[in-house]
XYZ file of C-alpha atoms in Angstrom:
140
model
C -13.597 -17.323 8.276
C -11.914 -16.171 4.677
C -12.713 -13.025 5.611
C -10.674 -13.084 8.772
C -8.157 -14.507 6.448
C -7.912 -11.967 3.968
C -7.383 -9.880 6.441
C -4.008 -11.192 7.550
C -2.739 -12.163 4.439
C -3.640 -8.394 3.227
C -1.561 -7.244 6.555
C 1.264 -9.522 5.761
C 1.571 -9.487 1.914
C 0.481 -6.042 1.055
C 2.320 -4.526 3.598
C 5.498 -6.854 3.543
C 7.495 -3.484 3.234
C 11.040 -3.861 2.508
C 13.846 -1.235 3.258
C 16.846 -2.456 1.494
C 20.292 -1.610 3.359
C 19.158 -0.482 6.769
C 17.538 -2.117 9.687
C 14.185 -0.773 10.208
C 11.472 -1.246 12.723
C 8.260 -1.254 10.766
C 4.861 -1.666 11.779
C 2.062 -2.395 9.472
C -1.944 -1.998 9.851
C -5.048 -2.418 8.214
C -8.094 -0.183 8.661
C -11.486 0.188 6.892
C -13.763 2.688 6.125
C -16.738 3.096 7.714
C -19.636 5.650 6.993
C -20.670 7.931 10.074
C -23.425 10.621 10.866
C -20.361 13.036 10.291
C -18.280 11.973 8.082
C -15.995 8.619 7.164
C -14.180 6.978 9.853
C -11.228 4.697 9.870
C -11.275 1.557 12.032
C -8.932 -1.747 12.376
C -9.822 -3.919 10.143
C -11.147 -7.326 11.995
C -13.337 -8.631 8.894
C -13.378 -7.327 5.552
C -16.091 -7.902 2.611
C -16.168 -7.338 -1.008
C -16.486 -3.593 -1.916
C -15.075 -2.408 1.498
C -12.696 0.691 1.326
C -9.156 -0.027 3.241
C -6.295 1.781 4.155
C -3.172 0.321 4.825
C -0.551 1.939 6.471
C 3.034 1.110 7.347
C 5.083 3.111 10.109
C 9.008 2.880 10.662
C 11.567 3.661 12.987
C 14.881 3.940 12.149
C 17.152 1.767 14.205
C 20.514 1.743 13.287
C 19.480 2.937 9.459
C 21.515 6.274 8.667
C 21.119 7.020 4.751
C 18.008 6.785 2.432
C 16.191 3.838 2.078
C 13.536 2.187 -0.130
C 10.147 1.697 1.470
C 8.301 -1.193 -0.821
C 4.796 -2.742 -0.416
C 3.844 -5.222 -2.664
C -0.658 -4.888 -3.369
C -2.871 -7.939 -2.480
C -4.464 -9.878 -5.439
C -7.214 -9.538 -3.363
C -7.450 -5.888 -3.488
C -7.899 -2.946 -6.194
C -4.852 -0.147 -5.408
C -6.728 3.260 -5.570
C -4.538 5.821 -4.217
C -1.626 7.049 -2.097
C -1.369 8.865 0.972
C 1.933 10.607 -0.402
C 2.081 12.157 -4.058
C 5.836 10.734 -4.340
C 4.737 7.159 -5.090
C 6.454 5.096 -7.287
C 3.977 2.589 -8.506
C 4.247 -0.777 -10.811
C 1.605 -2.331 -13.034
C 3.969 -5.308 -14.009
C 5.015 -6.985 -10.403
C 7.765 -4.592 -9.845
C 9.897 -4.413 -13.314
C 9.223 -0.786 -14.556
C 8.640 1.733 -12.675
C 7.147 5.347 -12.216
C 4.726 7.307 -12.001
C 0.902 6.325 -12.976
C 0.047 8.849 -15.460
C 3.479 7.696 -17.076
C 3.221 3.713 -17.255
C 1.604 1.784 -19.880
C -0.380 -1.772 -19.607
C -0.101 -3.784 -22.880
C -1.288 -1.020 -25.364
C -2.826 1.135 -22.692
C -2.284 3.186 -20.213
C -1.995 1.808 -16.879
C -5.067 2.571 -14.381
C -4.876 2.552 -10.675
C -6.606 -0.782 -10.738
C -3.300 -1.793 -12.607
C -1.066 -1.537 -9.601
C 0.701 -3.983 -8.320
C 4.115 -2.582 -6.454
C 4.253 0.681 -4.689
C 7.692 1.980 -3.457
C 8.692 5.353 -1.814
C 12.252 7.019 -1.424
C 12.856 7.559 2.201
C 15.863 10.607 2.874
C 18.477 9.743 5.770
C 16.836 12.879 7.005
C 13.378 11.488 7.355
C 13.455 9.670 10.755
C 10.380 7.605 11.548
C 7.653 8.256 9.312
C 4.564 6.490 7.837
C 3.208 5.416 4.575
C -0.092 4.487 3.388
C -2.245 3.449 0.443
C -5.670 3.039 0.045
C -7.438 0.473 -1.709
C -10.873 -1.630 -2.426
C -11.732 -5.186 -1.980
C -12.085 -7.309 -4.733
C-alpha cells in the first residue's frame, strides 16, 4: 500500500508543474525502469520500491498561452533528482531560492550534487508550442 502511495504523491508533488501567466494544459506521468534482454525499458509506474530508477515526465499544450512561460516541478522528498532530459535546466538545492545551473550552485560549503536538488524549472519560448519535459530520478 505505501508504495502505491508514493506513487501518487510522486505524480502529484513532483510533477505539480507550474506555468506562471498562461493557461496550460499539462499532463504529468510516472514511469520506471525496467531491465530487458535488450536493453532498459520504460513502463508506468503502478508500484515503486526503494532503489527503483523513475522518470517523470510532464507534457503541455498551450491553450490560450501566447508568450514564454516558466515550466516548474518541485522533486519528491521521497526521491534522489539524478538528471534531466533537457540540458537547459534550471535546478535548486535550497527549495527554490537560488537558482542555476548544477555545476554553479553551492550547498553550505560545498558544491551542490544532483542528490541536492530540490526545484527544477525550464524557460519555455512563445515559439515552443506543446512540448514535454522530464527528469529522472531514484527512490529513496
Amino acid at each position: 500500500m505505501r508504495s502505491i502511495l508514493l506513487v501518487a504523491s510522486i505524480l502529484f508533488l513532483a510533477t505539480a508543474a507550474t506555468a506562471t501567466g498562461s493557461a496550460l494544459s499539462i499532463t504529468r506521468s510516472v514511469f520506471v525502469e525496467t531491465a530487458q534482454q535488450d536493453g532498459i525499458a520504460l513502463e508506468p509506474a503502478d508500484t515503486l520500491s526503494r532503489g527503483d530508477r523513475v522518470v517523470l515526465v510532464m507534457q503541455w499544450q498551450p491553450g490560450r498561452a501566447t508568450g514564454p512561460f516558466v515550466l516548474a516541478s518541485r522533486v519528491p522528498e521521497t526521491l534522489s533528482y539524478q538528471r534531466s532530459g533537457d540540458d537547459a535546466v534550471e535546478v535548486s538545492a535550497d527549495g527554490g531560492r537560488r537558482w542555476g545551473r548544477l555545476g554553479e550552485l553551492r550547498q553550505g560549503t560545498r558544491a551542490a550534487r544532483a542528490d541536492d536538488v530540490t526545484n527544477l524549472r525550464w524557460r519555455i519560448g512563445a515559439d515552443d508550442g506543446s512540448g514535454m519535459r522530464s527528469f529522472s530520478a531514484i527512490v529513496r
